Structures are given as C-alpha cells and as structure tokens.
Amino acid sequence: MKLFFLLSALCLDLPLEGKEKQVAEKLHELVAGNNYFLDFGVIGSKTVPRSLTKYGYVEDAMKMVTKTEGPSWGFYTRHAKGITFKNVAVTAKERDYRPAFVFDDVAGVAMENVYINEDDRGAQIILRNVGNENLKVDQRLVSTVE
C-alpha cells in the first residue's frame, strides 16, 4: 500500500515542492527492500521504473526491468483469498536458494499433503501478512516474515 501512495504522489506531482526527492528515496527503499521484484501490477510495472529513473535511481530501475527470476521457485501468491494446496508435489529441477512457496497479503491459506523436494534447505513456505492459515505441513518448513 505504501508503494501505491508514493508512486501516485510522484506520478501526479503531488509531493510538496522540494519533497519529491524524499518521496523518491522512500520509493527506492521499498523497491530495494522487495529485492527489485516487479510484483505490483501492470500500472506499477510501467511507472515505478520510470519514476525511479526520473529521480536518479537508474540502476534500481535497470535491476527491476532486467530481473529474470521470481520470489520463489514454485508458487508466488499475492493479494489473494482462499488459496488451497492439497495433494501437491513441487520439485525443483536443480538446487535453488529461493523458497518453494511465498504467500504475501493472503487471506486464508490451506495446505495439506504437500511434498517439497528441497525440504532440507530450511523454510520453504514463507508467509507475509497472511491471515487464517491452516497448514498441515512440517512446521520447520514455515517462516513468517514482516
């Protein structure tokens, strides 16, 4: 939500005069904190890199538009409701440092009988801003992040 307001302010020239750089800096911090993923919709994917470039963050914009990977190697679910994975197996072709599942801003996640071939690599199910979860999986695979 913060990203939306910052981007809207920059695109519509809403910041108080002289505050544009501060707003752009905050946008830069949010984008960098999100590992430069373009995961904020079609409009944001077009306007965020443009706004970053306009205010001097050309390298950040390039990192975003040239990124070839997603936040997970399996399923990335964001802004959703009522997601269920039952009797599912996910297998990575080769070792991967990313988790198998990432749920971000999801209301209601259920998992039962889920097999992950990379389960020896630590947390493979990442929850951020998730409510009402029912995860019938090995809890060592689950990590909740801010």
mmCIF file of N, CA and C in Angstrom:
data_model
loop_
_atom_site.group_PDB
_atom_site.id
_atom_site.type_symbol
_atom_site.label_atom_id
_atom_site.label_comp_id
_atom_site.label_asym_id
_atom_site.label_seq_id
_atom_site.Cartn_x
_atom_site.Cartn_y
_atom_site.Cartn_z
ATOM 1 N N MET A 1 0.829 -1.185 0.000
ATOM 2 C CA MET A 1 0.000 0.000 0.000
ATOM 3 C C MET A 1 0.876 1.253 0.000
ATOM 4 N N LYS A 2 1.977 1.217 0.767
ATOM 5 C CA LYS A 2 2.882 2.372 0.789
ATOM 6 C C LYS A 2 3.386 2.692 -0.604
ATOM 7 N N LEU A 3 3.731 1.639 -1.338
ATOM 8 C CA LEU A 3 4.259 1.827 -2.683
ATOM 9 C C LEU A 3 3.243 2.552 -3.556
ATOM 10 N N PHE A 4 1.979 2.169 -3.463
ATOM 11 C CA PHE A 4 0.930 2.792 -4.266
ATOM 12 C C PHE A 4 0.840 4.289 -4.000
ATOM 13 N N PHE A 5 0.851 4.668 -2.729
ATOM 14 C CA PHE A 5 0.729 6.084 -2.396
ATOM 15 C C PHE A 5 1.957 6.880 -2.832
ATOM 16 N N LEU A 6 3.135 6.308 -2.642
ATOM 17 C CA LEU A 6 4.348 7.002 -3.065
ATOM 18 C C LEU A 6 4.388 7.182 -4.577
ATOM 19 N N LEU A 7 4.038 6.118 -5.274
ATOM 20 C CA LEU A 7 4.044 6.180 -6.730
ATOM 21 C C LEU A 7 3.001 7.175 -7.236
ATOM 22 N N SER A 8 1.824 7.143 -6.647
ATOM 23 C CA SER A 8 0.772 8.090 -7.044
ATOM 24 C C SER A 8 1.235 9.521 -6.827
ATOM 25 N N ALA A 9 1.873 9.767 -5.700
ATOM 26 C CA ALA A 9 2.351 11.118 -5.400
ATOM 27 C C ALA A 9 3.362 11.580 -6.436
ATOM 28 N N LEU A 10 4.289 10.703 -6.818
ATOM 29 C CA LEU A 10 5.304 11.096 -7.802
ATOM 30 C C LEU A 10 4.706 11.282 -9.197
ATOM 31 N N CYS A 11 3.855 10.365 -9.611
ATOM 32 C CA CYS A 11 3.293 10.431 -10.968
ATOM 33 C C CYS A 11 2.343 11.604 -11.146
ATOM 34 N N LEU A 12 1.645 11.962 -10.088
ATOM 35 C CA LEU A 12 0.669 13.056 -10.176
ATOM 36 C C LEU A 12 1.239 14.383 -9.681
ATOM 37 N N ASP A 13 2.541 14.398 -9.431
ATOM 38 C CA ASP A 13 3.208 15.608 -8.926
ATOM 39 C C ASP A 13 2.545 16.143 -7.664
ATOM 40 N N LEU A 14 2.212 15.215 -6.738
ATOM 41 C CA LEU A 14 1.546 15.611 -5.500
ATOM 42 C C LEU A 14 2.465 16.028 -4.358
ATOM 43 N N PRO A 15 3.712 15.551 -4.284
ATOM 44 C CA PRO A 15 4.528 15.945 -3.126
ATOM 45 C C PRO A 15 4.702 17.459 -3.067
ATOM 46 N N LEU A 16 4.804 17.964 -1.867
ATOM 47 C CA LEU A 16 5.057 19.394 -1.725
ATOM 48 C C LEU A 16 6.345 19.733 -2.454
ATOM 49 N N GLU A 17 6.387 20.886 -3.035
ATOM 50 C CA GLU A 17 7.567 21.292 -3.786
ATOM 51 C C GLU A 17 8.821 21.152 -2.930
ATOM 52 N N GLY A 18 9.825 20.540 -3.484
ATOM 53 C CA GLY A 18 11.062 20.316 -2.759
ATOM 54 C C GLY A 18 11.102 18.980 -2.021
ATOM 55 N N LYS A 19 9.987 18.266 -1.960
ATOM 56 C CA LYS A 19 9.925 16.988 -1.240
ATOM 57 C C LYS A 19 9.966 15.780 -2.184
ATOM 58 N N GLU A 20 10.025 16.029 -3.480
ATOM 59 C CA GLU A 20 9.997 14.950 -4.451
ATOM 60 C C GLU A 20 11.130 13.955 -4.239
ATOM 61 N N LYS A 21 12.331 14.478 -3.966
ATOM 62 C CA LYS A 21 13.489 13.602 -3.750
ATOM 63 C C LYS A 21 13.283 12.706 -2.535
ATOM 64 N N GLN A 22 12.679 13.247 -1.479
ATOM 65 C CA GLN A 22 12.422 12.445 -0.279
ATOM 66 C C GLN A 22 11.431 11.323 -0.582
ATOM 67 N N VAL A 23 10.392 11.638 -1.352
ATOM 68 C CA VAL A 23 9.408 10.626 -1.727
ATOM 69 C C VAL A 23 10.062 9.578 -2.631
ATOM 70 N N ALA A 24 10.882 10.020 -3.579
ATOM 71 C CA ALA A 24 11.592 9.093 -4.462
ATOM 72 C C ALA A 24 12.544 8.197 -3.664
ATOM 73 N N GLU A 25 13.203 8.760 -2.654
ATOM 74 C CA GLU A 25 14.099 7.970 -1.796
ATOM 75 C C GLU A 25 13.322 6.879 -1.073
ATOM 76 N N LYS A 26 12.140 7.194 -0.576
ATOM 77 C CA LYS A 26 11.306 6.201 0.118
ATOM 78 C C LYS A 26 10.856 5.116 -0.858
ATOM 79 N N LEU A 27 10.498 5.517 -2.087
ATOM 80 C CA LEU A 27 10.130 4.545 -3.115
ATOM 81 C C LEU A 27 11.316 3.628 -3.406
ATOM 82 N N HIS A 28 12.495 4.206 -3.528
ATOM 83 C CA HIS A 28 13.725 3.424 -3.735
ATOM 84 C C HIS A 28 13.922 2.409 -2.611
ATOM 85 N N GLU A 29 13.747 2.835 -1.362
ATOM 86 C CA GLU A 29 13.921 1.938 -0.212
ATOM 87 C C GLU A 29 12.932 0.776 -0.256
ATOM 88 N N LEU A 30 11.683 1.053 -0.602
ATOM 89 C CA LEU A 30 10.679 -0.013 -0.684
ATOM 90 C C LEU A 30 11.006 -1.004 -1.792
ATOM 91 N N VAL A 31 11.421 -0.488 -2.940
ATOM 92 C CA VAL A 31 11.753 -1.348 -4.076
ATOM 93 C C VAL A 31 12.984 -2.198 -3.749
ATOM 94 N N ALA A 32 14.007 -1.595 -3.185
ATOM 95 C CA ALA A 32 15.217 -2.341 -2.815
ATOM 96 C C ALA A 32 14.894 -3.385 -1.754
ATOM 97 N N GLY A 33 14.048 -3.020 -0.788
ATOM 98 C CA GLY A 33 13.647 -3.960 0.261
ATOM 99 C C GLY A 33 12.840 -5.130 -0.266
ATOM 100 N N ASN A 34 12.265 -4.970 -1.440
ATOM 101 C CA ASN A 34 11.498 -6.033 -2.090
ATOM 102 C C ASN A 34 12.345 -6.774 -3.125
ATOM 103 N N ASN A 35 13.661 -6.613 -3.016
ATOM 104 C CA ASN A 35 14.618 -7.283 -3.900
ATOM 105 C C ASN A 35 14.366 -6.986 -5.379
ATOM 106 N N TYR A 36 13.873 -5.786 -5.669
ATOM 107 C CA TYR A 36 13.691 -5.286 -7.029
ATOM 108 C C TYR A 36 12.710 -6.101 -7.866
ATOM 109 N N PHE A 37 11.763 -6.781 -7.208
ATOM 110 C CA PHE A 37 10.759 -7.545 -7.947
ATOM 111 C C PHE A 37 9.661 -6.630 -8.459
ATOM 112 N N LEU A 38 9.273 -6.821 -9.703
ATOM 113 C CA LEU A 38 8.145 -6.100 -10.303
ATOM 114 C C LEU A 38 6.878 -6.880 -9.950
ATOM 115 N N ASP A 39 6.387 -6.707 -8.753
ATOM 116 C CA ASP A 39 5.230 -7.503 -8.316
ATOM 117 C C ASP A 39 4.091 -6.616 -7.824
ATOM 118 N N PHE A 40 3.854 -5.527 -8.525
ATOM 119 C CA PHE A 40 2.813 -4.606 -8.091
ATOM 120 C C PHE A 40 1.880 -4.221 -9.225
ATOM 121 N N GLY A 41 1.623 -5.117 -10.141
ATOM 122 C CA GLY A 41 0.626 -4.908 -11.176
ATOM 123 C C GLY A 41 1.154 -4.240 -12.431
ATOM 124 N N VAL A 42 0.306 -4.191 -13.415
ATOM 125 C CA VAL A 42 0.682 -3.679 -14.729
ATOM 126 C C VAL A 42 1.044 -2.199 -14.671
ATOM 127 N N ILE A 43 0.216 -1.396 -14.030
ATOM 128 C CA ILE A 43 0.481 0.044 -13.985
ATOM 129 C C ILE A 43 1.772 0.324 -13.216
ATOM 130 N N GLY A 44 1.939 -0.313 -12.072
ATOM 131 C CA GLY A 44 3.158 -0.111 -11.293
ATOM 132 C C GLY A 44 4.399 -0.581 -12.026
ATOM 133 N N SER A 45 4.270 -1.673 -12.777
ATOM 134 C CA SER A 45 5.415 -2.204 -13.511
ATOM 135 C C SER A 45 5.889 -1.248 -14.590
ATOM 136 N N LYS A 46 5.000 -0.407 -15.064
ATOM 137 C CA LYS A 46 5.375 0.587 -16.072
ATOM 138 C C LYS A 46 5.848 1.885 -15.438
ATOM 139 N N THR A 47 5.229 2.278 -14.338
ATOM 140 C CA THR A 47 5.503 3.608 -13.790
ATOM 141 C C THR A 47 6.601 3.650 -12.730
ATOM 142 N N VAL A 48 6.797 2.572 -11.975
ATOM 143 C CA VAL A 48 7.835 2.593 -10.940
ATOM 144 C C VAL A 48 9.226 2.774 -11.556
ATOM 145 N N PRO A 49 9.612 1.956 -12.551
ATOM 146 C CA PRO A 49 10.942 2.179 -13.138
ATOM 147 C C PRO A 49 11.093 3.586 -13.728
ATOM 148 N N ARG A 50 10.042 4.093 -14.352
ATOM 149 C CA ARG A 50 10.092 5.437 -14.934
ATOM 150 C C ARG A 50 10.299 6.487 -13.841
ATOM 151 N N SER A 51 9.576 6.361 -12.735
ATOM 152 C CA SER A 51 9.720 7.325 -11.636
ATOM 153 C C SER A 51 11.098 7.234 -10.992
ATOM 154 N N LEU A 52 11.591 6.023 -10.801
ATOM 155 C CA LEU A 52 12.926 5.865 -10.224
ATOM 156 C C LEU A 52 13.980 6.513 -11.116
ATOM 157 N N THR A 53 13.866 6.301 -12.420
ATOM 158 C CA THR A 53 14.813 6.889 -13.362
ATOM 159 C C THR A 53 14.749 8.412 -13.325
ATOM 160 N N LYS A 54 13.551 8.944 -13.307
ATOM 161 C CA LYS A 54 13.368 10.399 -13.294
ATOM 162 C C LYS A 54 14.068 11.050 -12.110
ATOM 163 N N TYR A 55 14.105 10.345 -10.973
ATOM 164 C CA TYR A 55 14.686 10.928 -9.762
ATOM 165 C C TYR A 55 16.082 10.382 -9.446
ATOM 166 N N GLY A 56 16.752 9.817 -10.448
ATOM 167 C CA GLY A 56 18.158 9.472 -10.297
ATOM 168 C C GLY A 56 18.472 8.037 -9.887
ATOM 169 N N TYR A 57 17.483 7.167 -9.839
ATOM 170 C CA TYR A 57 17.707 5.777 -9.437
ATOM 171 C C TYR A 57 17.687 4.863 -10.674
ATOM 172 N N VAL A 58 18.526 5.185 -11.636
ATOM 173 C CA VAL A 58 18.576 4.452 -12.895
ATOM 174 C C VAL A 58 18.989 2.999 -12.668
ATOM 175 N N GLU A 59 19.981 2.781 -11.811
ATOM 176 C CA GLU A 59 20.440 1.406 -11.546
ATOM 177 C C GLU A 59 19.334 0.563 -10.938
ATOM 178 N N ASP A 60 18.541 1.152 -10.040
ATOM 179 C CA ASP A 60 17.415 0.416 -9.452
ATOM 180 C C ASP A 60 16.408 0.030 -10.526
ATOM 181 N N ALA A 61 16.097 0.971 -11.413
ATOM 182 C CA ALA A 61 15.150 0.693 -12.493
ATOM 183 C C ALA A 61 15.674 -0.437 -13.376
ATOM 184 N N MET A 62 16.953 -0.417 -13.687
ATOM 185 C CA MET A 62 17.537 -1.476 -14.517
ATOM 186 C C MET A 62 17.495 -2.828 -13.817
ATOM 187 N N LYS A 63 17.752 -2.845 -12.514
ATOM 188 C CA LYS A 63 17.662 -4.106 -11.771
ATOM 189 C C LYS A 63 16.254 -4.680 -11.851
ATOM 190 N N MET A 64 15.267 -3.800 -11.797
ATOM 191 C CA MET A 64 13.876 -4.254 -11.842
ATOM 192 C C MET A 64 13.512 -4.824 -13.207
ATOM 193 N N VAL A 65 13.819 -4.093 -14.258
ATOM 194 C CA VAL A 65 13.342 -4.500 -15.582
ATOM 195 C C VAL A 65 14.172 -5.620 -16.210
ATOM 196 N N THR A 66 15.359 -5.894 -15.668
ATOM 197 C CA THR A 66 16.175 -6.978 -16.216
ATOM 198 C C THR A 66 16.160 -8.227 -15.342
ATOM 199 N N LYS A 67 15.439 -8.196 -14.248
ATOM 200 C CA LYS A 67 15.369 -9.355 -13.340
ATOM 201 C C LYS A 67 14.673 -10.517 -14.051
ATOM 202 N N THR A 68 15.243 -11.681 -13.963
ATOM 203 C CA THR A 68 14.683 -12.839 -14.672
ATOM 204 C C THR A 68 14.103 -13.891 -13.740
ATOM 205 N N GLU A 69 14.080 -13.622 -12.457
ATOM 206 C CA GLU A 69 13.565 -14.623 -11.523
ATOM 207 C C GLU A 69 12.463 -14.041 -10.658
ATOM 208 N N GLY A 70 11.657 -14.923 -10.117
ATOM 209 C CA GLY A 70 10.596 -14.518 -9.207
ATOM 210 C C GLY A 70 11.010 -14.750 -7.767
ATOM 211 N N PRO A 71 10.154 -14.383 -6.827
ATOM 212 C CA PRO A 71 10.498 -14.518 -5.409
ATOM 213 C C PRO A 71 10.511 -15.965 -4.898
ATOM 214 N N SER A 72 9.969 -16.888 -5.682
ATOM 215 C CA SER A 72 10.008 -18.296 -5.290
ATOM 216 C C SER A 72 10.256 -19.139 -6.533
ATOM 217 N N TRP A 73 10.683 -20.372 -6.312
ATOM 218 C CA TRP A 73 10.877 -21.247 -7.457
ATOM 219 C C TRP A 73 9.626 -22.047 -7.765
ATOM 220 N N GLY A 74 8.643 -22.006 -6.883
ATOM 221 C CA GLY A 74 7.412 -22.764 -7.077
ATOM 222 C C GLY A 74 6.219 -21.856 -7.312
ATOM 223 N N PHE A 75 5.549 -21.494 -6.228
ATOM 224 C CA PHE A 75 4.342 -20.674 -6.315
ATOM 225 C C PHE A 75 4.512 -19.376 -5.542
ATOM 226 N N TYR A 76 4.187 -18.273 -6.192
ATOM 227 C CA TYR A 76 4.175 -16.963 -5.555
ATOM 228 C C TYR A 76 2.741 -16.455 -5.611
ATOM 229 N N THR A 77 2.140 -16.257 -4.439
ATOM 230 C CA THR A 77 0.740 -15.841 -4.364
ATOM 231 C C THR A 77 0.661 -14.536 -3.596
ATOM 232 N N ARG A 78 0.051 -13.526 -4.226
ATOM 233 C CA ARG A 78 -0.042 -12.205 -3.590
ATOM 234 C C ARG A 78 -1.430 -11.622 -3.818
ATOM 235 N N HIS A 79 -1.930 -10.914 -2.795
ATOM 236 C CA HIS A 79 -3.243 -10.258 -2.862
ATOM 237 C C HIS A 79 -4.321 -11.257 -3.271
ATOM 238 N N ALA A 80 -4.451 -12.323 -2.505
ATOM 239 C CA ALA A 80 -5.408 -13.366 -2.841
ATOM 240 C C ALA A 80 -6.211 -13.773 -1.602
ATOM 241 N N LYS A 81 -7.224 -14.582 -1.835
ATOM 242 C CA LYS A 81 -8.095 -15.022 -0.754
ATOM 243 C C LYS A 81 -8.506 -16.467 -1.009
ATOM 244 N N GLY A 82 -8.442 -17.290 0.038
ATOM 245 C CA GLY A 82 -8.930 -18.656 -0.068
ATOM 246 C C GLY A 82 -8.106 -19.560 -0.966
ATOM 247 N N ILE A 83 -6.813 -19.662 -0.709
ATOM 248 C CA ILE A 83 -5.912 -20.488 -1.527
ATOM 249 C C ILE A 83 -5.729 -21.847 -0.852
ATOM 250 N N THR A 84 -5.869 -22.929 -1.626
ATOM 251 C CA THR A 84 -5.705 -24.283 -1.093
ATOM 252 C C THR A 84 -4.747 -25.080 -1.970
ATOM 253 N N PHE A 85 -3.785 -25.721 -1.319
ATOM 254 C CA PHE A 85 -2.901 -26.682 -1.971
ATOM 255 C C PHE A 85 -3.111 -28.006 -1.254
ATOM 256 N N LYS A 86 -3.633 -29.000 -1.962
ATOM 257 C CA LYS A 86 -3.900 -30.308 -1.361
ATOM 258 C C LYS A 86 -3.399 -31.385 -2.318
ATOM 259 N N ASN A 87 -2.618 -32.324 -1.756
ATOM 260 C CA ASN A 87 -2.037 -33.408 -2.549
ATOM 261 C C ASN A 87 -1.215 -32.858 -3.714
ATOM 262 N N VAL A 88 -0.271 -31.974 -3.361
ATOM 263 C CA VAL A 88 0.562 -31.308 -4.361
ATOM 264 C C VAL A 88 2.030 -31.653 -4.109
ATOM 265 N N ALA A 89 2.767 -31.895 -5.181
ATOM 266 C CA ALA A 89 4.211 -32.096 -5.093
ATOM 267 C C ALA A 89 4.887 -31.047 -5.967
ATOM 268 N N VAL A 90 5.870 -30.362 -5.398
ATOM 269 C CA VAL A 90 6.658 -29.410 -6.176
ATOM 270 C C VAL A 90 8.104 -29.877 -6.158
ATOM 271 N N THR A 91 8.710 -29.877 -7.323
ATOM 272 C CA THR A 91 10.069 -30.380 -7.469
ATOM 273 C C THR A 91 10.884 -29.397 -8.282
ATOM 274 N N ALA A 92 11.981 -28.945 -7.706
ATOM 275 C CA ALA A 92 12.890 -28.053 -8.425
ATOM 276 C C ALA A 92 13.814 -28.901 -9.299
ATOM 277 N N LYS A 93 14.086 -28.419 -10.511
ATOM 278 C CA LYS A 93 14.991 -29.154 -11.405
ATOM 279 C C LYS A 93 16.395 -29.228 -10.829
ATOM 280 N N GLU A 94 16.797 -28.147 -10.138
ATOM 281 C CA GLU A 94 18.120 -28.106 -9.509
ATOM 282 C C GLU A 94 18.011 -27.314 -8.213
ATOM 283 N N ARG A 95 19.030 -27.388 -7.388
ATOM 284 C CA ARG A 95 19.029 -26.689 -6.102
ATOM 285 C C ARG A 95 18.763 -25.205 -6.309
ATOM 286 N N ASP A 96 17.978 -24.618 -5.418
ATOM 287 C CA ASP A 96 17.607 -23.216 -5.550
ATOM 288 C C ASP A 96 17.632 -22.578 -4.176
ATOM 289 N N TYR A 97 18.115 -21.349 -4.101
ATOM 290 C CA TYR A 97 18.188 -20.654 -2.821
ATOM 291 C C TYR A 97 16.847 -20.065 -2.403
ATOM 292 N N ARG A 98 15.902 -19.950 -3.332
ATOM 293 C CA ARG A 98 14.605 -19.364 -3.028
ATOM 294 C C ARG A 98 13.659 -20.411 -2.438
ATOM 295 N N PRO A 99 12.626 -19.981 -1.715
ATOM 296 C CA PRO A 99 11.662 -20.931 -1.170
ATOM 297 C C PRO A 99 10.715 -21.452 -2.244
ATOM 298 N N ALA A 100 10.019 -22.543 -1.924
ATOM 299 C CA ALA A 100 9.058 -23.136 -2.855
ATOM 300 C C ALA A 100 7.765 -22.334 -2.930
ATOM 301 N N PHE A 101 7.306 -21.817 -1.798
ATOM 302 C CA PHE A 101 6.047 -21.074 -1.742
ATOM 303 C C PHE A 101 6.262 -19.733 -1.043
ATOM 304 N N VAL A 102 5.696 -18.685 -1.609
ATOM 305 C CA VAL A 102 5.656 -17.387 -0.947
ATOM 306 C C VAL A 102 4.213 -16.903 -1.012
ATOM 307 N N PHE A 103 3.664 -16.610 0.166
ATOM 308 C CA PHE A 103 2.315 -16.059 0.269
ATOM 309 C C PHE A 103 2.437 -14.667 0.869
ATOM 310 N N ASP A 104 1.964 -13.670 0.135
ATOM 311 C CA ASP A 104 2.083 -12.285 0.562
ATOM 312 C C ASP A 104 0.707 -11.625 0.465
ATOM 313 N N ASP A 105 0.220 -11.130 1.592
ATOM 314 C CA ASP A 105 -1.088 -10.474 1.650
ATOM 315 C C ASP A 105 -2.182 -11.429 1.172
ATOM 316 N N VAL A 106 -2.292 -12.552 1.874
ATOM 317 C CA VAL A 106 -3.264 -13.581 1.513
ATOM 318 C C VAL A 106 -4.168 -13.852 2.712
ATOM 319 N N ALA A 107 -5.458 -13.857 2.457
ATOM 320 C CA ALA A 107 -6.447 -14.159 3.496
ATOM 321 C C ALA A 107 -6.930 -15.586 3.291
ATOM 322 N N GLY A 108 -6.438 -16.483 4.112
ATOM 323 C CA GLY A 108 -6.865 -17.870 4.028
ATOM 324 C C GLY A 108 -5.986 -18.718 3.138
ATOM 325 N N VAL A 109 -5.055 -19.437 3.749
ATOM 326 C CA VAL A 109 -4.186 -20.369 3.039
ATOM 327 C C VAL A 109 -4.327 -21.725 3.712
ATOM 328 N N ALA A 110 -4.605 -22.746 2.925
ATOM 329 C CA ALA A 110 -4.685 -24.112 3.448
ATOM 330 C C ALA A 110 -3.715 -24.982 2.653
ATOM 331 N N MET A 111 -2.961 -25.796 3.382
ATOM 332 C CA MET A 111 -2.038 -26.726 2.744
ATOM 333 C C MET A 111 -2.151 -28.068 3.450
ATOM 334 N N GLU A 112 -2.279 -29.119 2.651
ATOM 335 C CA GLU A 112 -2.365 -30.462 3.210
ATOM 336 C C GLU A 112 -1.733 -31.448 2.240
ATOM 337 N N ASN A 113 -0.890 -32.310 2.774
ATOM 338 C CA ASN A 113 -0.212 -33.319 1.972
ATOM 339 C C ASN A 113 0.560 -32.682 0.815
ATOM 340 N N VAL A 114 1.439 -31.743 1.177
ATOM 341 C CA VAL A 114 2.264 -31.041 0.194
ATOM 342 C C VAL A 114 3.690 -31.572 0.306
ATOM 343 N N TYR A 115 4.252 -32.005 -0.813
ATOM 344 C CA TYR A 115 5.623 -32.512 -0.852
ATOM 345 C C TYR A 115 6.513 -31.484 -1.536
ATOM 346 N N ILE A 116 7.638 -31.175 -0.894
ATOM 347 C CA ILE A 116 8.620 -30.235 -1.450
ATOM 348 C C ILE A 116 9.965 -30.940 -1.480
ATOM 349 N N ASN A 117 10.569 -31.084 -2.660
ATOM 350 C CA ASN A 117 11.821 -31.842 -2.736
ATOM 351 C C ASN A 117 13.012 -31.113 -2.127
ATOM 352 N N GLU A 118 12.899 -29.833 -1.847
ATOM 353 C CA GLU A 118 14.016 -29.077 -1.268
ATOM 354 C C GLU A 118 13.801 -28.844 0.226
ATOM 355 N N ASP A 119 13.137 -29.757 0.895
ATOM 356 C CA ASP A 119 12.774 -29.522 2.297
ATOM 357 C C ASP A 119 13.949 -29.578 3.260
ATOM 358 N N ASP A 120 15.122 -29.912 2.785
ATOM 359 C CA ASP A 120 16.302 -29.917 3.655
ATOM 360 C C ASP A 120 17.016 -28.565 3.636
ATOM 361 N N ARG A 121 16.462 -27.589 2.948
ATOM 362 C CA ARG A 121 17.114 -26.280 2.789
ATOM 363 C C ARG A 121 16.496 -25.216 3.678
ATOM 364 N N GLY A 122 15.819 -25.603 4.732
ATOM 365 C CA GLY A 122 15.214 -24.621 5.627
ATOM 366 C C GLY A 122 13.802 -24.270 5.216
ATOM 367 N N ALA A 123 13.362 -23.076 5.599
ATOM 368 C CA ALA A 123 11.990 -22.650 5.334
ATOM 369 C C ALA A 123 11.694 -22.658 3.836
ATOM 370 N N GLN A 124 10.632 -23.326 3.468
ATOM 371 C CA GLN A 124 10.214 -23.401 2.068
ATOM 372 C C GLN A 124 8.833 -22.790 1.851
ATOM 373 N N ILE A 125 8.175 -22.394 2.951
ATOM 374 C CA ILE A 125 6.859 -21.763 2.877
ATOM 375 C C ILE A 125 6.970 -20.445 3.635
ATOM 376 N N ILE A 126 6.941 -19.348 2.909
ATOM 377 C CA ILE A 126 7.115 -18.023 3.507
ATOM 378 C C ILE A 126 5.763 -17.326 3.563
ATOM 379 N N LEU A 127 5.425 -16.836 4.749
ATOM 380 C CA LEU A 127 4.161 -16.129 4.953
ATOM 381 C C LEU A 127 4.449 -14.683 5.328
ATOM 382 N N ARG A 128 3.860 -13.749 4.588
ATOM 383 C CA ARG A 128 3.969 -12.339 4.937
ATOM 384 C C ARG A 128 2.566 -11.747 4.837
ATOM 385 N N ASN A 129 2.104 -11.222 5.943
ATOM 386 C CA ASN A 129 0.768 -10.630 6.008
ATOM 387 C C ASN A 129 -0.291 -11.640 5.577
ATOM 388 N N VAL A 130 -0.257 -12.807 6.214
ATOM 389 C CA VAL A 130 -1.197 -13.876 5.905
ATOM 390 C C VAL A 130 -2.076 -14.123 7.118
ATOM 391 N N GLY A 131 -3.360 -14.200 6.890
ATOM 392 C CA GLY A 131 -4.298 -14.473 7.971
ATOM 393 C C GLY A 131 -5.061 -15.756 7.704
ATOM 394 N N ASN A 132 -5.501 -16.375 8.776
ATOM 395 C CA ASN A 132 -6.353 -17.558 8.699
ATOM 396 C C ASN A 132 -5.694 -18.714 7.935
ATOM 397 N N GLU A 133 -4.474 -19.057 8.360
ATOM 398 C CA GLU A 133 -3.796 -20.154 7.681
ATOM 399 C C GLU A 133 -4.083 -21.474 8.381
ATOM 400 N N ASN A 134 -4.169 -22.532 7.585
ATOM 401 C CA ASN A 134 -4.374 -23.893 8.068
ATOM 402 C C ASN A 134 -3.354 -24.764 7.342
ATOM 403 N N LEU A 135 -2.160 -24.840 7.928
ATOM 404 C CA LEU A 135 -1.054 -25.520 7.268
ATOM 405 C C LEU A 135 -0.769 -26.855 7.929
ATOM 406 N N LYS A 136 -1.161 -27.896 7.277
ATOM 407 C CA LYS A 136 -0.892 -29.250 7.764
ATOM 408 C C LYS A 136 0.374 -29.763 7.090
ATOM 409 N N VAL A 137 1.475 -29.095 7.452
ATOM 410 C CA VAL A 137 2.794 -29.415 6.899
ATOM 411 C C VAL A 137 3.795 -29.371 8.049
ATOM 412 N N ASP A 138 4.974 -29.884 7.800
ATOM 413 C CA ASP A 138 6.053 -29.814 8.783
ATOM 414 C C ASP A 138 6.337 -28.340 9.084
ATOM 415 N N GLN A 139 6.161 -27.933 10.325
ATOM 416 C CA GLN A 139 6.289 -26.515 10.703
ATOM 417 C C GLN A 139 7.707 -25.987 10.553
ATOM 418 N N ARG A 140 8.696 -26.879 10.446
ATOM 419 C CA ARG A 140 10.067 -26.436 10.200
ATOM 420 C C ARG A 140 10.222 -25.819 8.814
ATOM 421 N N LEU A 141 9.264 -26.097 7.950
ATOM 422 C CA LEU A 141 9.295 -25.559 6.587
ATOM 423 C C LEU A 141 8.665 -24.176 6.485
ATOM 424 N N VAL A 142 8.015 -23.722 7.566
ATOM 425 C CA VAL A 142 7.236 -22.482 7.533
ATOM 426 C C VAL A 142 7.987 -21.353 8.238
ATOM 427 N N SER A 143 7.980 -20.181 7.615
ATOM 428 C CA SER A 143 8.571 -18.997 8.223
ATOM 429 C C SER A 143 7.631 -17.816 7.979
ATOM 430 N N THR A 144 7.368 -17.071 9.046
ATOM 431 C CA THR A 144 6.571 -15.863 8.937
ATOM 432 C C THR A 144 7.508 -14.670 8.984
ATOM 433 N N VAL A 145 7.374 -13.775 8.012
ATOM 434 C CA VAL A 145 8.240 -12.604 7.927
ATOM 435 C C VAL A 145 7.404 -11.338 7.968
ATOM 436 N N GLU A 146 8.066 -10.237 8.312
ATOM 437 C CA GLU A 146 7.388 -8.930 8.351
ATOM 438 C C GLU A 146 7.220 -8.386 6.971
#
